[in-house]
Amino acid sequence: MGKQVDLLQGTLEILILKAVSLGPLHGYGILLRIQQISGGRLEIPQGSFYIALYRIEHKGWIKGEWGESENNRKAKFYQLTPAGSRQLKSEAEKWSQMTDVVNAILSATPEQI
């Protein structure tokens, strides 16, 4: 496992949307999926995570339905809505553009200016 990195402000929602796009999960399962995909390099505080989860549910990007978890407990399972799919696509495009710009700036040399 590599060094843990801090989560940039504003990225938690897109990470939740992406995790849910891979298949329905309960809240804690989403958190675990993000940590798994990151190779354990992201440590997300549960308080911040659940606030973001409820916020994007309120926005209509995910919907939750009550069911039973793998350990026979009542849990709310979330799945992406059509609006959430559109939001994920839009945010992923913005993220890609931003990383291209930042990479260009960080790789600039005096000769290019």
XYZ file of N, CA, C and O in Angstrom:
452
model
N 0.851 -1.184 0.000
C 0.000 0.000 0.000
C 0.888 1.235 0.000
O 1.831 1.336 0.759
N 0.552 2.206 -0.871
C 1.317 3.433 -0.958
C 0.920 4.419 0.112
O 0.056 4.162 0.947
N 1.555 5.548 0.066
C 1.285 6.628 1.015
C -0.138 7.144 0.841
O -0.628 7.300 -0.272
N -0.804 7.426 1.961
C -2.150 7.981 1.888
C -2.085 9.418 1.397
O -1.142 10.148 1.685
N -3.109 9.801 0.648
C -3.199 11.167 0.134
C -4.445 11.812 0.695
O -5.423 11.142 1.019
N -4.388 13.132 0.825
C -5.555 13.874 1.288
C -6.525 14.055 0.136
O -6.128 14.279 -1.008
N -7.792 13.986 0.438
C -8.836 14.157 -0.547
C -8.994 15.640 -0.851
O -9.148 16.453 0.065
N -8.915 15.995 -2.124
C -9.086 17.387 -2.504
C -10.535 17.800 -2.301
O -11.456 17.022 -2.566
N -10.716 19.028 -1.866
C -12.057 19.530 -1.626
C -12.880 19.450 -2.910
O -12.408 19.772 -3.995
N -14.108 18.983 -2.785
C -14.994 18.912 -3.934
C -14.924 17.610 -4.714
O -15.667 17.424 -5.672
N -14.054 16.688 -4.328
C -13.922 15.438 -5.085
C -14.726 14.290 -4.490
O -14.941 13.288 -5.173
N -15.178 14.417 -3.275
C -15.866 13.308 -2.623
C -17.152 12.928 -3.365
O -17.438 11.744 -3.547
N -17.903 13.908 -3.825
C -19.153 13.605 -4.519
C -18.907 12.786 -5.782
O -19.609 11.814 -6.043
N -17.907 13.157 -6.578
C -17.635 12.414 -7.808
C -17.161 10.991 -7.494
O -17.500 10.042 -8.201
N -16.419 10.831 -6.408
C -15.972 9.496 -6.022
C -17.143 8.622 -5.597
O -17.197 7.433 -5.924
N -18.088 9.197 -4.874
C -19.285 8.457 -4.473
C -20.093 8.080 -5.707
O -20.529 6.928 -5.851
N -20.293 9.033 -6.620
C -21.044 8.736 -7.836
C -20.389 7.609 -8.631
O -21.069 6.702 -9.117
N -19.074 7.652 -8.752
C -18.370 6.612 -9.488
C -18.526 5.256 -8.798
O -18.809 4.250 -9.455
N -18.361 5.222 -7.487
C -18.492 3.961 -6.754
C -19.886 3.366 -6.927
O -20.035 2.164 -7.170
N -20.909 4.201 -6.846
C -22.284 3.727 -6.991
C -22.562 3.305 -8.439
O -23.337 2.386 -8.681
N -21.891 3.937 -9.399
C -22.101 3.572 -10.804
C -21.635 2.144 -11.095
O -22.055 1.543 -12.081
N -20.782 1.600 -10.241
C -20.263 0.246 -10.428
C -21.212 -0.825 -9.900
O -20.960 -2.008 -10.074
N -22.272 -0.401 -9.235
C -23.265 -1.335 -8.704
C -23.813 -0.841 -7.391
O -23.134 -0.124 -6.661
N -25.073 -1.197 -7.086
C -25.710 -0.738 -5.848
C -24.952 -1.210 -4.607
O -24.463 -2.325 -4.563
N -24.858 -0.323 -3.638
C -24.192 -0.624 -2.366
C -24.849 0.155 -1.251
O -25.419 1.220 -1.479
N -24.703 -0.349 -0.028
C -25.135 0.426 1.138
C -24.037 1.452 1.442
O -22.926 1.378 0.899
N -24.345 2.405 2.293
C -23.437 3.516 2.560
C -22.023 3.108 2.912
O -21.056 3.542 2.292
N -21.883 2.251 3.898
C -20.541 1.852 4.322
C -19.833 1.071 3.212
O -18.628 1.174 3.037
N -20.602 0.325 2.429
C -20.027 -0.390 1.290
C -19.450 0.555 0.247
O -18.427 0.265 -0.381
N -20.105 1.700 0.050
C -19.592 2.711 -0.886
C -18.251 3.228 -0.384
O -17.288 3.345 -1.143
N -18.199 3.528 0.900
C -16.959 4.015 1.510
C -15.835 2.990 1.332
O -14.715 3.335 0.925
N -16.141 1.732 1.586
C -15.141 0.674 1.428
C -14.712 0.515 -0.026
O -13.537 0.293 -0.312
N -15.669 0.648 -0.954
C -15.333 0.518 -2.381
C -14.357 1.614 -2.807
O -13.399 1.354 -3.525
N -14.593 2.833 -2.362
C -13.692 3.938 -2.704
C -12.303 3.652 -2.141
O -11.294 3.820 -2.836
N -12.249 3.210 -0.901
C -10.949 2.895 -0.294
C -10.268 1.743 -1.019
O -9.065 1.760 -1.237
N -11.043 0.740 -1.436
C -10.486 -0.401 -2.156
C -9.919 0.036 -3.503
O -8.799 -0.326 -3.855
N -10.691 0.808 -4.263
C -10.247 1.250 -5.587
C -8.996 2.125 -5.466
O -8.107 2.063 -6.318
N -8.913 2.914 -4.404
C -7.756 3.790 -4.216
C -6.537 3.026 -3.708
O -5.476 3.617 -3.508
N -6.700 1.738 -3.492
C -5.604 0.950 -2.949
C -5.299 1.321 -1.507
O -4.178 1.170 -1.045
N -6.312 1.826 -0.810
C -6.135 2.215 0.584
C -5.433 3.550 0.765
O -5.085 3.927 1.877
N -5.231 4.274 -0.317
C -4.505 5.552 -0.225
C -5.405 6.705 0.169
O -4.912 7.773 0.506
N -6.715 6.518 0.126
C -7.639 7.564 0.557
C -8.273 7.159 1.881
O -8.836 6.071 1.990
N -8.172 8.015 2.836
C -8.830 7.815 4.121
C -9.903 8.892 4.211
O -9.590 10.078 4.316
N -11.151 8.485 4.139
C -12.265 9.435 4.125
C -12.957 9.395 5.473
O -13.458 8.337 5.884
N -13.013 10.528 6.162
C -13.729 10.561 7.453
C -15.198 10.219 7.249
O -15.851 10.736 6.332
N -15.728 9.324 8.081
C -17.111 8.891 7.915
C -18.098 10.052 7.989
O -19.080 10.068 7.248
N -17.837 11.010 8.861
C -18.746 12.151 8.971
C -18.857 12.907 7.665
O -19.965 13.204 7.193
N -17.742 13.201 7.040
C -17.731 13.907 5.751
C -18.394 13.063 4.675
O -19.145 13.560 3.836
N -18.103 11.766 4.711
C -18.657 10.859 3.706
C -20.182 10.857 3.764
O -20.855 11.004 2.736
N -20.750 10.661 4.947
C -22.202 10.549 5.048
C -22.901 11.869 4.749
O -23.991 11.870 4.166
N -22.294 12.980 5.080
C -22.871 14.281 4.712
C -22.940 14.392 3.197
O -23.963 14.789 2.630
N -21.858 14.030 2.502
C -21.835 14.083 1.039
C -22.845 13.099 0.441
O -23.541 13.426 -0.530
N -22.936 11.903 1.016
C -23.876 10.901 0.526
C -25.313 11.421 0.610
O -26.073 11.334 -0.362
N -25.688 11.985 1.748
C -27.041 12.513 1.906
C -27.273 13.708 0.992
O -28.366 13.879 0.448
N -26.248 14.529 0.805
C -26.370 15.702 -0.068
C -26.661 15.263 -1.514
O -27.549 15.819 -2.158
N -25.935 14.276 -2.019
C -26.169 13.884 -3.412
C -27.470 13.087 -3.566
O -28.081 13.124 -4.628
N -27.900 12.431 -2.498
C -29.220 11.800 -2.560
C -30.292 12.886 -2.635
O -31.240 12.777 -3.438
N -30.146 13.929 -1.852
C -31.099 15.044 -1.864
C -31.136 15.729 -3.237
O -32.191 16.184 -3.682
N -29.991 15.779 -3.915
C -29.925 16.372 -5.259
C -30.539 15.466 -6.324
O -30.705 15.886 -7.464
N -30.841 14.229 -5.968
C -31.459 13.309 -6.905
C -30.473 12.563 -7.790
O -30.864 11.949 -8.779
N -29.194 12.567 -7.429
C -28.176 11.896 -8.234
C -28.070 10.418 -7.891
O -27.586 9.624 -8.695
N -28.503 10.039 -6.700
C -28.586 8.639 -6.297
C -29.931 8.453 -5.615
O -30.539 9.414 -5.132
N -30.403 7.219 -5.606
C -31.616 6.920 -4.841
C -31.336 5.724 -3.957
O -30.538 4.845 -4.300
N -31.948 5.741 -2.805
C -31.721 4.676 -1.845
C -32.982 3.881 -1.591
O -34.076 4.431 -1.584
N -32.803 2.583 -1.406
C -33.906 1.702 -1.044
C -33.440 0.821 0.110
O -32.307 0.344 0.114
N -34.329 0.629 1.050
C -33.989 -0.188 2.213
C -33.955 -1.658 1.849
O -34.780 -2.147 1.077
N -32.978 -2.345 2.398
C -32.828 -3.775 2.179
C -32.032 -4.368 3.319
O -31.852 -3.733 4.357
N -31.564 -5.595 3.108
C -30.807 -6.293 4.131
C -29.362 -6.444 3.689
O -29.087 -6.864 2.566
N -28.434 -6.089 4.566
C -27.008 -6.184 4.246
C -26.539 -7.627 4.330
O -27.284 -8.516 4.758
N -25.286 -7.848 3.949
C -24.714 -9.193 3.963
C -24.653 -9.803 5.370
O -24.590 -11.015 5.512
N -24.710 -8.945 6.398
C -24.723 -9.476 7.772
C -26.112 -9.355 8.405
O -26.240 -9.210 9.607
N -27.129 -9.414 7.547
C -28.544 -9.454 7.968
C -28.989 -8.231 8.768
O -29.819 -8.354 9.671
N -28.440 -7.087 8.448
C -28.872 -5.849 9.093
C -29.613 -4.998 8.079
O -29.332 -5.044 6.888
N -30.518 -4.187 8.571
C -31.253 -3.273 7.718
C -30.276 -2.199 7.222
O -29.532 -1.614 8.010
N -30.255 -1.959 5.904
C -29.337 -0.986 5.326
C -29.992 -0.346 4.109
O -30.822 -0.967 3.437
N -29.596 0.873 3.843
C -30.095 1.582 2.672
C -29.100 1.377 1.538
O -27.926 1.701 1.667
N -29.581 0.813 0.428
C -28.744 0.553 -0.734
C -28.976 1.645 -1.770
O -30.117 1.982 -2.079
N -27.886 2.169 -2.289
C -27.941 3.297 -3.212
C -27.601 2.861 -4.628
O -26.763 1.986 -4.839
N -28.285 3.509 -5.586
C -27.944 3.309 -6.986
C -28.014 4.654 -7.706
O -28.687 5.588 -7.253
N -27.319 4.732 -8.798
C -27.235 5.958 -9.578
C -28.550 6.195 -10.323
O -29.145 5.249 -10.853
N -28.987 7.430 -10.355
C -30.152 7.809 -11.147
C -29.670 8.308 -12.508
O -28.473 8.568 -12.688
N -30.580 8.482 -13.468
C -30.169 9.070 -14.752
C -29.511 10.452 -14.569
O -28.513 10.757 -15.219
N -30.039 11.250 -13.642
C -29.426 12.561 -13.362
C -28.026 12.381 -12.786
O -27.106 13.148 -13.090
N -27.840 11.357 -11.962
C -26.531 11.066 -11.392
C -25.539 10.633 -12.462
O -24.362 11.000 -12.402
N -26.011 9.852 -13.417
C -25.138 9.444 -14.531
C -24.671 10.659 -15.322
O -23.496 10.754 -15.682
N -25.586 11.574 -15.582
C -25.222 12.800 -16.308
C -24.236 13.637 -15.493
O -23.264 14.168 -16.029
N -24.476 13.727 -14.193
C -23.592 14.505 -13.319
C -22.206 13.885 -13.265
O -21.200 14.592 -13.323
N -22.131 12.565 -13.148
C -20.852 11.870 -13.113
C -20.078 12.128 -14.403
O -18.880 12.443 -14.360
N -20.732 12.034 -15.534
C -20.073 12.281 -16.822
C -19.555 13.714 -16.888
O -18.411 13.960 -17.274
N -20.385 14.664 -16.491
C -19.995 16.077 -16.512
C -18.815 16.348 -15.593
O -17.845 17.018 -15.977
N -18.883 15.829 -14.369
C -17.810 16.058 -13.403
C -16.512 15.368 -13.827
O -15.428 15.909 -13.622
N -16.617 14.184 -14.428
C -15.426 13.483 -14.896
C -14.745 14.272 -16.013
O -13.511 14.356 -16.063
N -15.538 14.871 -16.897
C -14.976 15.697 -17.971
C -14.284 16.940 -17.402
O -13.182 17.290 -17.821
N -14.925 17.588 -16.422
C -14.317 18.758 -15.778
C -13.017 18.368 -15.081
O -12.025 19.098 -15.144
N -13.029 17.223 -14.386
C -11.846 16.758 -13.670
C -10.704 16.515 -14.655
O -9.564 16.894 -14.406
N -11.010 15.890 -15.770
C -10.004 15.607 -16.788
C -9.403 16.902 -17.342
O -8.177 17.020 -17.503
N -10.247 17.863 -17.627
C -9.774 19.157 -18.126
C -8.889 19.847 -17.093
O -7.838 20.398 -17.428
N -9.303 19.816 -15.835
C -8.532 20.472 -14.779
C -7.178 19.812 -14.595
O -6.160 20.492 -14.443
N -7.145 18.487 -14.614
C -5.856 17.810 -14.448
C -4.939 18.080 -15.632
O -3.723 18.216 -15.450
N -5.503 18.207 -16.836
C -4.684 18.563 -18.003
C -4.046 19.937 -17.817
O -2.861 20.129 -18.093
N -4.838 20.890 -17.330
C -4.338 22.252 -17.121
C -3.260 22.268 -16.038
O -2.192 22.859 -16.212
N -3.517 21.612 -14.921
C -2.549 21.589 -13.820
C -1.265 20.898 -14.265
O -0.159 21.379 -13.982
N -1.385 19.778 -14.979
C -0.196 19.096 -15.479
C 0.604 19.970 -16.432
O 1.840 19.973 -16.390
N -0.069 20.714 -17.280
C 0.624 21.614 -18.206
C 1.381 22.697 -17.439
O 2.529 23.020 -17.771
N 0.761 23.234 -16.413
C 1.413 24.276 -15.610
C 2.617 23.696 -14.874
O 3.697 24.291 -14.868
N 2.435 22.524 -14.276
C 3.540 21.930 -13.500
C 4.702 21.479 -14.368
O 5.839 21.409 -13.893
N 4.457 21.196 -15.619
C 5.544 20.757 -16.498
C 6.124 21.898 -17.333
O 7.029 21.670 -18.142
N 5.653 23.125 -17.127
C 6.143 24.276 -17.903
C 7.610 24.551 -17.593
O 8.083 24.391 -16.458
N 8.318 24.948 -18.617
C 9.727 25.328 -18.481
C 9.867 26.801 -18.841
O 9.002 27.361 -19.532
N 10.968 27.443 -18.445
C 11.151 28.872 -18.782
C 11.119 29.102 -20.302
O 10.652 30.148 -20.743
N 11.558 28.138 -21.071
C 11.586 28.310 -22.518
C 10.184 28.368 -23.136
O 10.005 28.925 -24.209
N 9.233 27.805 -22.467
C 7.854 27.762 -23.001
C 7.080 29.041 -22.712
O 6.033 29.256 -23.285
N 7.613 29.872 -21.846
C 6.873 31.067 -21.436
C 7.184 32.219 -22.346
O 8.191 32.469 -22.833
